[in-house]
mmCIF file of C-alpha atoms and ligand atoms in Angstrom:
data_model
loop_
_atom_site.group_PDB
_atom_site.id
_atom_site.type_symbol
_atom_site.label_atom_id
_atom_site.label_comp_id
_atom_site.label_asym_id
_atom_site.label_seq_id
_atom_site.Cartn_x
_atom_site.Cartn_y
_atom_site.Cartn_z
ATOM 1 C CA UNK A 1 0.000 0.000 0.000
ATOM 2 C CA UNK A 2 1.346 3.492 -0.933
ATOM 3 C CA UNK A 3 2.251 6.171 1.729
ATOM 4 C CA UNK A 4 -1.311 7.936 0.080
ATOM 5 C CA UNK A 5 -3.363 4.938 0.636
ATOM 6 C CA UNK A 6 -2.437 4.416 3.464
ATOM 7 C CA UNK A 7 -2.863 7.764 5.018
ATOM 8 C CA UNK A 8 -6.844 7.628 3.226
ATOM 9 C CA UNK A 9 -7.301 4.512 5.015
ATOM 10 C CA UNK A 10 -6.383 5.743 8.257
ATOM 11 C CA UNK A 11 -9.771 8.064 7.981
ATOM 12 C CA UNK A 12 -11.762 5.370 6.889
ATOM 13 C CA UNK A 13 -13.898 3.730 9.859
ATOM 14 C CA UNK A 14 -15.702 0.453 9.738
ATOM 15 C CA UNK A 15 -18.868 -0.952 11.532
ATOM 16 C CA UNK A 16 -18.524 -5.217 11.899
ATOM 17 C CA UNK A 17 -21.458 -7.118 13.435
ATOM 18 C CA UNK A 18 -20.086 -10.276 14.865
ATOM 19 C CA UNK A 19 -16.587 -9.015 15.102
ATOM 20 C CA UNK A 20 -15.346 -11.180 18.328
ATOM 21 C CA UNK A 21 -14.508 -14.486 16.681
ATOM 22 C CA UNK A 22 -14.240 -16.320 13.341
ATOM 23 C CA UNK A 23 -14.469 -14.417 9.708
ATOM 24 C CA UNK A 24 -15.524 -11.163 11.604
ATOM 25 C CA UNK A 25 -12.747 -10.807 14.134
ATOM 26 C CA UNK A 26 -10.292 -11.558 10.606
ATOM 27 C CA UNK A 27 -12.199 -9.014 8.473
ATOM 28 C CA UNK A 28 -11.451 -6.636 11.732
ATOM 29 C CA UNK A 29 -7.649 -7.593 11.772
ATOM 30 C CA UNK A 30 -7.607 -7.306 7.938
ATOM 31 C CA UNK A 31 -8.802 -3.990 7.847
ATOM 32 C CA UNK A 32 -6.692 -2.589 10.546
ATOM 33 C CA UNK A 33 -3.646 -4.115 8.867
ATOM 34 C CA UNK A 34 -4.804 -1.606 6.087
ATOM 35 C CA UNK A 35 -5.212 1.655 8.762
ATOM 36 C CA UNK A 36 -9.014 1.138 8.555
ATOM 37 C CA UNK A 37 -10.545 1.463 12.013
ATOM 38 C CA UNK A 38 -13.766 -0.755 13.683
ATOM 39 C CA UNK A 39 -16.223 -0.461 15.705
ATOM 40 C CA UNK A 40 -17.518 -4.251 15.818
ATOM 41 C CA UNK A 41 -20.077 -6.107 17.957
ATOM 42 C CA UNK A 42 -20.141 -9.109 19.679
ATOM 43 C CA UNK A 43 -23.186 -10.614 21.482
ATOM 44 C CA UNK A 44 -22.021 -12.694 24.513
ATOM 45 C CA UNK A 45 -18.317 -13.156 23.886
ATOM 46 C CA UNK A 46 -16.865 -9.989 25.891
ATOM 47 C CA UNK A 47 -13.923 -11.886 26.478
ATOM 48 C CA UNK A 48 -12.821 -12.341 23.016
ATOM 49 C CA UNK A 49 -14.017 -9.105 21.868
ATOM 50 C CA UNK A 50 -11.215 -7.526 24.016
ATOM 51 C CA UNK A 51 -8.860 -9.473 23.049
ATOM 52 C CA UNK A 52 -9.690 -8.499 19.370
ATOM 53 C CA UNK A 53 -10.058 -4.605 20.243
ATOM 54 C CA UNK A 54 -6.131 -5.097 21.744
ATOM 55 C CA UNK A 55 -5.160 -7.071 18.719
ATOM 56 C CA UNK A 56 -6.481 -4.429 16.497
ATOM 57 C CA UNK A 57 -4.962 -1.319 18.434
ATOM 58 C CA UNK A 58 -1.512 -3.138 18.495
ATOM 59 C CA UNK A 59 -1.575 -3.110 14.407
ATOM 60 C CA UNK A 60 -2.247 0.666 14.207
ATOM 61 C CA UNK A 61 -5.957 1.289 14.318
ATOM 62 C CA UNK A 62 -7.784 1.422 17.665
ATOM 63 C CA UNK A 63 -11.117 -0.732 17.338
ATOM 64 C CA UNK A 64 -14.183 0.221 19.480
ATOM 65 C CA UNK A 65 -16.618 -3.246 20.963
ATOM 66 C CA UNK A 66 -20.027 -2.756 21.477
ATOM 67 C CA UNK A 67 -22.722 -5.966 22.176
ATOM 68 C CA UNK A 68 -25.189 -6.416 20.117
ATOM 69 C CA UNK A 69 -27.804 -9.274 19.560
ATOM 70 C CA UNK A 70 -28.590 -8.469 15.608
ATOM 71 C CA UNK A 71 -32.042 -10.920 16.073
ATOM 72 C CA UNK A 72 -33.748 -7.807 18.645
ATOM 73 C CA UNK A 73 -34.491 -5.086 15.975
ATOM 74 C CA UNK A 74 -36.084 -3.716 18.934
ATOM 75 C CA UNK A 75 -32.441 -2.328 20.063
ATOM 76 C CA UNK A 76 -31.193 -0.935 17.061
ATOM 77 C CA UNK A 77 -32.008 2.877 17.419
ATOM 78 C CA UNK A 78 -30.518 2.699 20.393
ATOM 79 C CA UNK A 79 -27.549 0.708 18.989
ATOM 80 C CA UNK A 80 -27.232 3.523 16.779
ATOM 81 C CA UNK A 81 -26.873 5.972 19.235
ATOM 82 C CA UNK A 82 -24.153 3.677 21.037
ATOM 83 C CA UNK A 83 -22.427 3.981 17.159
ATOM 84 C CA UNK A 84 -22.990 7.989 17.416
ATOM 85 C CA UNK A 85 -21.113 7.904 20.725
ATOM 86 C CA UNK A 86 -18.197 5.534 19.839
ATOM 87 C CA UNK A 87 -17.606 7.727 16.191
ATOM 88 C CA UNK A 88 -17.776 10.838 18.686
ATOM 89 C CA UNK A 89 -14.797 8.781 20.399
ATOM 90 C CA UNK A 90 -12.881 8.759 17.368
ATOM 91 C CA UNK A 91 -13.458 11.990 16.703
ATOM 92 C CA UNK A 92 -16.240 11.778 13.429
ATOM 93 C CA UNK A 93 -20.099 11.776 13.259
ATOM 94 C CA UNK A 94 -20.211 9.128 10.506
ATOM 95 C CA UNK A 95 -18.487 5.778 9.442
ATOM 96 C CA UNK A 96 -17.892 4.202 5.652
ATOM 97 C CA UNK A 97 -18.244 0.644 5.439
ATOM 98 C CA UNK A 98 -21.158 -1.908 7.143
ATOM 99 C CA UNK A 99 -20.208 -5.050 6.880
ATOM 100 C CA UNK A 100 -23.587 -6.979 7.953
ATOM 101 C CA UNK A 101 -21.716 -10.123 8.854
ATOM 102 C CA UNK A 102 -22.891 -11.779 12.906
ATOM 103 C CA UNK A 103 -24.550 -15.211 12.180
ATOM 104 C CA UNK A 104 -25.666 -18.319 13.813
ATOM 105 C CA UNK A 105 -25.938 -21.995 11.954
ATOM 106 C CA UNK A 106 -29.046 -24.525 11.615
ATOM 107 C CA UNK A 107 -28.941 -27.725 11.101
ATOM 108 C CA UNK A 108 -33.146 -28.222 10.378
ATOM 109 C CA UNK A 109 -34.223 -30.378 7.357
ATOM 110 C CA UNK A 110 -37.261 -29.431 5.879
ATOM 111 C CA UNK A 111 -38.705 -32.657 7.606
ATOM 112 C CA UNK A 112 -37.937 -30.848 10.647
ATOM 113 C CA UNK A 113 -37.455 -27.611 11.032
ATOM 114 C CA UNK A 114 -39.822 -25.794 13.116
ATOM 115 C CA UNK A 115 -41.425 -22.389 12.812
ATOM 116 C CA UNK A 116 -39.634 -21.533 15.875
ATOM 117 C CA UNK A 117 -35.978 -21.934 14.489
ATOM 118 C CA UNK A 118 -37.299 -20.491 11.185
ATOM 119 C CA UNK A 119 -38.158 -17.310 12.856
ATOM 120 C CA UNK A 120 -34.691 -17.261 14.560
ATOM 121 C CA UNK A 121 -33.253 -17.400 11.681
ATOM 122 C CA UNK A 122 -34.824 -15.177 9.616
ATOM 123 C CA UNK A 123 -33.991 -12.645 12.701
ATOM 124 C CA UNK A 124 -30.529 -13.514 12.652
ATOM 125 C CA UNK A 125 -29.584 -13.452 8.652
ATOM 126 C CA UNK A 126 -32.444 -11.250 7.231
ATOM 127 C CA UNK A 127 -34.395 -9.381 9.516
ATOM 128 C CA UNK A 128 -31.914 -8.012 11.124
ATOM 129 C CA UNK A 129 -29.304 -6.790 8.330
ATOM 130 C CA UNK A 130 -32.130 -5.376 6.556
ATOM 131 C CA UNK A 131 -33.853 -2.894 10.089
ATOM 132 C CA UNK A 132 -29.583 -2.801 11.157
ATOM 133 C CA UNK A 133 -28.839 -1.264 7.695
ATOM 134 C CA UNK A 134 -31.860 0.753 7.913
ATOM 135 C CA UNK A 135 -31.145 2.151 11.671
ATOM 136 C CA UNK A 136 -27.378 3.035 10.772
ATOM 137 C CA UNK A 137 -28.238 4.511 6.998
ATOM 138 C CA UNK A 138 -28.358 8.020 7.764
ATOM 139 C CA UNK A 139 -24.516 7.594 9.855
ATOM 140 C CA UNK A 140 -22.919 6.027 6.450
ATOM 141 C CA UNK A 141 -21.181 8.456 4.324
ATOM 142 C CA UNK A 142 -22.307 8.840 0.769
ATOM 143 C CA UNK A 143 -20.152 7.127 -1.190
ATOM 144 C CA UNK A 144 -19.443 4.292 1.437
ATOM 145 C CA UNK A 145 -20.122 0.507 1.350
ATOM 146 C CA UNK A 146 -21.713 -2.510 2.602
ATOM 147 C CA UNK A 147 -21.055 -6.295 2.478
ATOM 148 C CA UNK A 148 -23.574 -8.876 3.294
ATOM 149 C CA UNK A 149 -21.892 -12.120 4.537
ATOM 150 C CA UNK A 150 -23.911 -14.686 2.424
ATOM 151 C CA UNK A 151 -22.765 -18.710 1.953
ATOM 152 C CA UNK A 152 -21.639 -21.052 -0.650
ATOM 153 C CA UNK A 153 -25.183 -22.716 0.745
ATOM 154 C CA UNK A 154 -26.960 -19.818 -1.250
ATOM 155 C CA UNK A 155 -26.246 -21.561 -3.951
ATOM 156 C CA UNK A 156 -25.460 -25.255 -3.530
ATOM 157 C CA UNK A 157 -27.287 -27.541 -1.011
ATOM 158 C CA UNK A 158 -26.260 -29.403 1.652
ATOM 159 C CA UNK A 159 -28.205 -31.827 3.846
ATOM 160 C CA UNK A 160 -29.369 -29.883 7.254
ATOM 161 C CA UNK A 161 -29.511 -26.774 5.802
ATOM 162 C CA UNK A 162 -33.111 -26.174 4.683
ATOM 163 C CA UNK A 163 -33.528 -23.056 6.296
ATOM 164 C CA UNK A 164 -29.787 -21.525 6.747
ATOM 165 C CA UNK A 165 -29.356 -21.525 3.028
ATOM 166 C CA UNK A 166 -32.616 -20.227 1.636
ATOM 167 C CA UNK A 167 -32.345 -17.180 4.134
ATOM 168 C CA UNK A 168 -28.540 -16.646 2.903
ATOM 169 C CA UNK A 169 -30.135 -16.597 -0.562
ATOM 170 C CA UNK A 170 -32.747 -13.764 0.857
ATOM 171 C CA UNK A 171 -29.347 -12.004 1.531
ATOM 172 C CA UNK A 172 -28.270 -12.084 -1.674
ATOM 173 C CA UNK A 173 -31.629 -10.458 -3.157
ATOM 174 C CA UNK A 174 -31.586 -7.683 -0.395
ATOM 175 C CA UNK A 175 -28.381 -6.701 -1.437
ATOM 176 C CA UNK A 176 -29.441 -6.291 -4.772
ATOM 177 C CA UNK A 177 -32.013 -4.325 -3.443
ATOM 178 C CA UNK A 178 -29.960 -2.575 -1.377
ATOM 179 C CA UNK A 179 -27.396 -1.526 -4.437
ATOM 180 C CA UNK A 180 -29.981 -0.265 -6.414
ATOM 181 C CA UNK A 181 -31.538 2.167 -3.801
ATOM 182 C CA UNK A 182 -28.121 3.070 -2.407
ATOM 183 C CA UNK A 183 -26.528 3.853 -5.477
ATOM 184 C CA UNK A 184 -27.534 7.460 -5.893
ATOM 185 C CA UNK A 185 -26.014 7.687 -2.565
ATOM 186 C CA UNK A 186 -22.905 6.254 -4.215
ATOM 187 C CA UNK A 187 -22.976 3.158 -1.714
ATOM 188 C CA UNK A 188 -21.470 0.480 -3.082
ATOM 189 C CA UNK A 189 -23.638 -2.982 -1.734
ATOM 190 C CA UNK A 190 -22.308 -6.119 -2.377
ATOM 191 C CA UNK A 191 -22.134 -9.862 -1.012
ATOM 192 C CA UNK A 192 -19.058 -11.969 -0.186
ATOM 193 C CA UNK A 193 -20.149 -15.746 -0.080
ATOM 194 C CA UNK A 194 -17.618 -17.828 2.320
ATOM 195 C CA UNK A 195 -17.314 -21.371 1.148
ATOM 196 C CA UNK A 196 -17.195 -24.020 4.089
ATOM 197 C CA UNK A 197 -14.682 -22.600 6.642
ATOM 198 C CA UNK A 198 -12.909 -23.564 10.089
ATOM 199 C CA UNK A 199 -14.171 -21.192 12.621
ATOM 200 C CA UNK A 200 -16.420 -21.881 15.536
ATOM 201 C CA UNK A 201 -19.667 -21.982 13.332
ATOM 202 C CA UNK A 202 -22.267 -24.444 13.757
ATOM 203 C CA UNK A 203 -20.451 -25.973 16.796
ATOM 204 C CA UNK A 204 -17.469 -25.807 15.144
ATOM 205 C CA UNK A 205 -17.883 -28.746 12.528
ATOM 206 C CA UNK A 206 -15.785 -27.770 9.722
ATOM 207 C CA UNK A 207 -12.841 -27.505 11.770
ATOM 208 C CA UNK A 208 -13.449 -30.069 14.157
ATOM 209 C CA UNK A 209 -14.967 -33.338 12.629
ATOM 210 C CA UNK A 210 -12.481 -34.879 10.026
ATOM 211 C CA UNK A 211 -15.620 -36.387 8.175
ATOM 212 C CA UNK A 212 -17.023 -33.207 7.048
ATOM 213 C CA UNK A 213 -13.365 -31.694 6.630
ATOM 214 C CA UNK A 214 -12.594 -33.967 4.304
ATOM 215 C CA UNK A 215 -16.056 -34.421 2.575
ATOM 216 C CA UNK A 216 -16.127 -30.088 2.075
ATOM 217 C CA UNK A 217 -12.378 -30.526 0.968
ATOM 218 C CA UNK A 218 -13.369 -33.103 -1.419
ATOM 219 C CA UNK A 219 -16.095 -31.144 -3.320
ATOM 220 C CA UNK A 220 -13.573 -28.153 -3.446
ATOM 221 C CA UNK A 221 -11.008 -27.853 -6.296
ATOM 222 C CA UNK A 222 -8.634 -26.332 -3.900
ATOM 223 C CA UNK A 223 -8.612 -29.589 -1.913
ATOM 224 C CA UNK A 224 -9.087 -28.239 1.761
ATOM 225 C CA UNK A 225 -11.676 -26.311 3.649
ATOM 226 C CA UNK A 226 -11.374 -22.533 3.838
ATOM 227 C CA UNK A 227 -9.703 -20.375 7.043
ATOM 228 C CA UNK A 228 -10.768 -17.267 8.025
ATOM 229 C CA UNK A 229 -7.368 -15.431 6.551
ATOM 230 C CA UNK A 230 -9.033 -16.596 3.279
ATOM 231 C CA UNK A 231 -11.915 -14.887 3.625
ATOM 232 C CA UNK A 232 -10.933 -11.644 5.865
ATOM 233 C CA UNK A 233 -8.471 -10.025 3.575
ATOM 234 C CA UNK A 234 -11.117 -10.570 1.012
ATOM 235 C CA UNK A 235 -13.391 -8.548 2.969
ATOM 236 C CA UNK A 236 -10.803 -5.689 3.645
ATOM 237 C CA UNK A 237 -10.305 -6.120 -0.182
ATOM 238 C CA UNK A 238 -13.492 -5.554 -1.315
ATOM 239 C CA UNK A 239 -13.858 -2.043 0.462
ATOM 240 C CA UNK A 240 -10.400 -0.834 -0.528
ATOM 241 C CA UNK A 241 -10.800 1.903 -3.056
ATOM 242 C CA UNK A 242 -10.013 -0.063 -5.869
ATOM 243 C CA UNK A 243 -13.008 -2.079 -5.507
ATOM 244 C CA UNK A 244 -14.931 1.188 -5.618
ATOM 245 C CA UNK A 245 -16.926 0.496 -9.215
ATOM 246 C CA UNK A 246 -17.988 -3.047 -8.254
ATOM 247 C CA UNK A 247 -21.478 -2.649 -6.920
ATOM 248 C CA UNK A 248 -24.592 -5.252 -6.831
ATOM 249 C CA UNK A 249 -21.991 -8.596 -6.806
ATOM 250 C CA UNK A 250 -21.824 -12.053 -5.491
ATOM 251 C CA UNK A 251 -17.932 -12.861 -4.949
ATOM 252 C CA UNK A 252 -17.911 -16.097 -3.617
ATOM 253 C CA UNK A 253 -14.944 -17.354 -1.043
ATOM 254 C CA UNK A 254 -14.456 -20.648 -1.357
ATOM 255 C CA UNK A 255 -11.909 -22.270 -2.921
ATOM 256 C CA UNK A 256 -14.119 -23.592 -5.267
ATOM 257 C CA UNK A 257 -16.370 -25.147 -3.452
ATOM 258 C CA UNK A 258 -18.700 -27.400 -5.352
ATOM 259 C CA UNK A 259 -18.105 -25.610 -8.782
HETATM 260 N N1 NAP B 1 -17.872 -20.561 8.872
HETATM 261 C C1 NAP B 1 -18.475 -20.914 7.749
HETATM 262 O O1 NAP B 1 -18.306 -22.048 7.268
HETATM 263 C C2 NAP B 1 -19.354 -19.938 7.029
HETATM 264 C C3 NAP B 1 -19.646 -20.194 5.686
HETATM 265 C C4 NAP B 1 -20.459 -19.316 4.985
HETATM 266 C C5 NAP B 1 -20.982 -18.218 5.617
HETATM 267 N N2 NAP B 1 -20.706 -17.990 6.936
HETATM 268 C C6 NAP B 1 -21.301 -16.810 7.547
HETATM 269 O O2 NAP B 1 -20.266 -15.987 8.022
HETATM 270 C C7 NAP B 1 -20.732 -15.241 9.147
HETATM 271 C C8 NAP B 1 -19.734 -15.399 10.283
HETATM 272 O O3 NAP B 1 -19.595 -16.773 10.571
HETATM 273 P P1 NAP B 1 -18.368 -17.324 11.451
HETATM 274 O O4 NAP B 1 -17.944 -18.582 10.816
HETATM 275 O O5 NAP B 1 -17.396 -16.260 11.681
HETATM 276 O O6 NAP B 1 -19.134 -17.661 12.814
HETATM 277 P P2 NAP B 1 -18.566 -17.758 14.310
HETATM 278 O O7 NAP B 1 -17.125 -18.092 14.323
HETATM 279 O O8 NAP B 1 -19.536 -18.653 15.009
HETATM 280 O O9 NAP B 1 -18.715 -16.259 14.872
HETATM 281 C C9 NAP B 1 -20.008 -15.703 14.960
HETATM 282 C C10 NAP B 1 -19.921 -14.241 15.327
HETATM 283 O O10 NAP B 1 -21.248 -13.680 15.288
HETATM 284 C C11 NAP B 1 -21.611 -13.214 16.589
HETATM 285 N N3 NAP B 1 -23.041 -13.520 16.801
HETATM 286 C C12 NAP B 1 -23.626 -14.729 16.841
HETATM 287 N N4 NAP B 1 -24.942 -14.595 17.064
HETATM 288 C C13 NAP B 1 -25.202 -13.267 17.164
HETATM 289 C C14 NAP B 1 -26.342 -12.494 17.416
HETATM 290 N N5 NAP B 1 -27.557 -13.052 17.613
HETATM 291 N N6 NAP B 1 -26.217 -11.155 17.448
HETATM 292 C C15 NAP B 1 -25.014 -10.577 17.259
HETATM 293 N N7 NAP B 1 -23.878 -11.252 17.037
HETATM 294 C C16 NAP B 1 -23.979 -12.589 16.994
HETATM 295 C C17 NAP B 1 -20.701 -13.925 17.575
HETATM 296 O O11 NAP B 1 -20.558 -13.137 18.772
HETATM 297 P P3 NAP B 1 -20.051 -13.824 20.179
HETATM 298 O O12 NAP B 1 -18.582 -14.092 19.998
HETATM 299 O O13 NAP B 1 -20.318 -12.801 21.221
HETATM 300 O O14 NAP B 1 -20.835 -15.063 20.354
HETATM 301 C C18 NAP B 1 -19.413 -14.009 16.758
HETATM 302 O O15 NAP B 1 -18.719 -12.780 16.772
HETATM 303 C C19 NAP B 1 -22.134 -15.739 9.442
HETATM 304 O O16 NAP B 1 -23.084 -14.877 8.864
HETATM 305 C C20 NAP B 1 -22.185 -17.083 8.751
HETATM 306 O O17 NAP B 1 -23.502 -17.433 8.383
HETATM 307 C C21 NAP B 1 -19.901 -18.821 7.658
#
């Protein structure tokens, strides 16, 4: 990165939700590697989001952790405010890039998933990027971006996910939604789609049980599962000013997963 870049980064604030462990605590690191500063959320991990906020100041760009659970829309103005206090902190009114990325796994077939996991879900993935978005909109600069975390499962199938996958594809329309009523704010809205990776999602099973390692790693032309330094950098990538004319787009992450 050039001495310019660098210095344009170091104005450019981000706002993570599910920052404390797996892809977003890497998409954090990533970006402060780059000068860009957070403020992420966590929802019960306090713990780890410290650790991340040190991690983060010790590479150059001070990060800010504030909880959040992104399935109670019912908190969200006042998360905003928390935002408006923690940009005061850092000396701005406004931030540049969302990155709508806090999620929780299912495992429900359509045999059995009930209408109570359903509606969990659709908090978690859809309900609440879309009233999030909507509650931080007027804080994000014109001319900023956003990036929905989608899945590979958006558009492959898998057994057990009957419900995660459909409301990861619901992502994927809202962002083109999203794009298209952004874009005279010159908002950039895309999607990054992480292929299977090792991080503490659904219990951990992609890292932890060899079967499904080696099934994901044999459906992906890469031949191994993805880690989150695949996918972070990505991320950080993506709202780096020379991604600053792709708008509306699925990149998927993944190795080639199931191609
Ligand atoms: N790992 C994969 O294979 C994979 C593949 C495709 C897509 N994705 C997507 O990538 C995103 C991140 O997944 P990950 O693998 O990084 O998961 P992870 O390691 O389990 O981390 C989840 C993060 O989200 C936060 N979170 C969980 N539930 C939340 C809630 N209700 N409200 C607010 N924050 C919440 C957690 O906070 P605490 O630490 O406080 O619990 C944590 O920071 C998700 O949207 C997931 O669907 C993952």
């Amino acid at each position: 990165m050039t001495e310019e870049n660098a210095a344009n980064s170091n104005k450019k604030i981000a706002i993570i939700t599910g920052g404390s462990r797996g892809l977003g605590r890497n998409a954090v690191l990533s970006l402060a590697k780059r000068g860009v500063r957070s403020i992420f959320t966590y929802h019960q991990n306090q713990a780890e989001a410290d650790k991340v906020v040190a991690l983060a100041t010790e590479a150059g760009a001070p990060a800010i952790a504030l909880q959040l659970d992104v399935a109670k829309a019912s908190t969200f103005a006042d998360f905003a405010q928390r935002v408006s206090a923690a940009l005061g902190k850092m000396g701005t009114t406004r931030f540049d890039y969302l990155v709508n990325n806090a999620g929780t796994s299912s495992s429900a077939t359509v045999a059995s998933g009930s209408e109570a996991e359903l509606d969990e879900q659709f908090a978690v993935h859809f309900k609440g990027p879309f009233l999030l978005t909507q509650a931080l909109l007027s804080l994000i600069n014109d001319g900023g971006r956003i990036i929905n975390i989608s899945s590979g499962l958006a558009r492959v199938t898998m057994p057990g996910r009957a419900i995660y996958g459909p409301m990861k594809a619901a992502v994927e329309a809202l962002t083109r939604q999203m794009a298209q009523e952004l874009g005279p704010r010159r908002i950039a809205v895309n999607m990054v789609a992480p292929g299977a990776i090792a991080t503490d999602f659904s219990g951990g099973i992609v890292r932890d049980n060899p079967e499904v390692n080696k099934m994901v790693a044999s459906h992906t032309a890469f031949g191994r599962v993805g880690q989150p330094d695949d996918v972070g950098p990505v991320i950080a990538a993506l709202l780096s000013d020379d991604f600053g004319w792709v708008n509306a787009q699925r990149i998927e992450v993944s190795g080639g997963m199931q191609i």
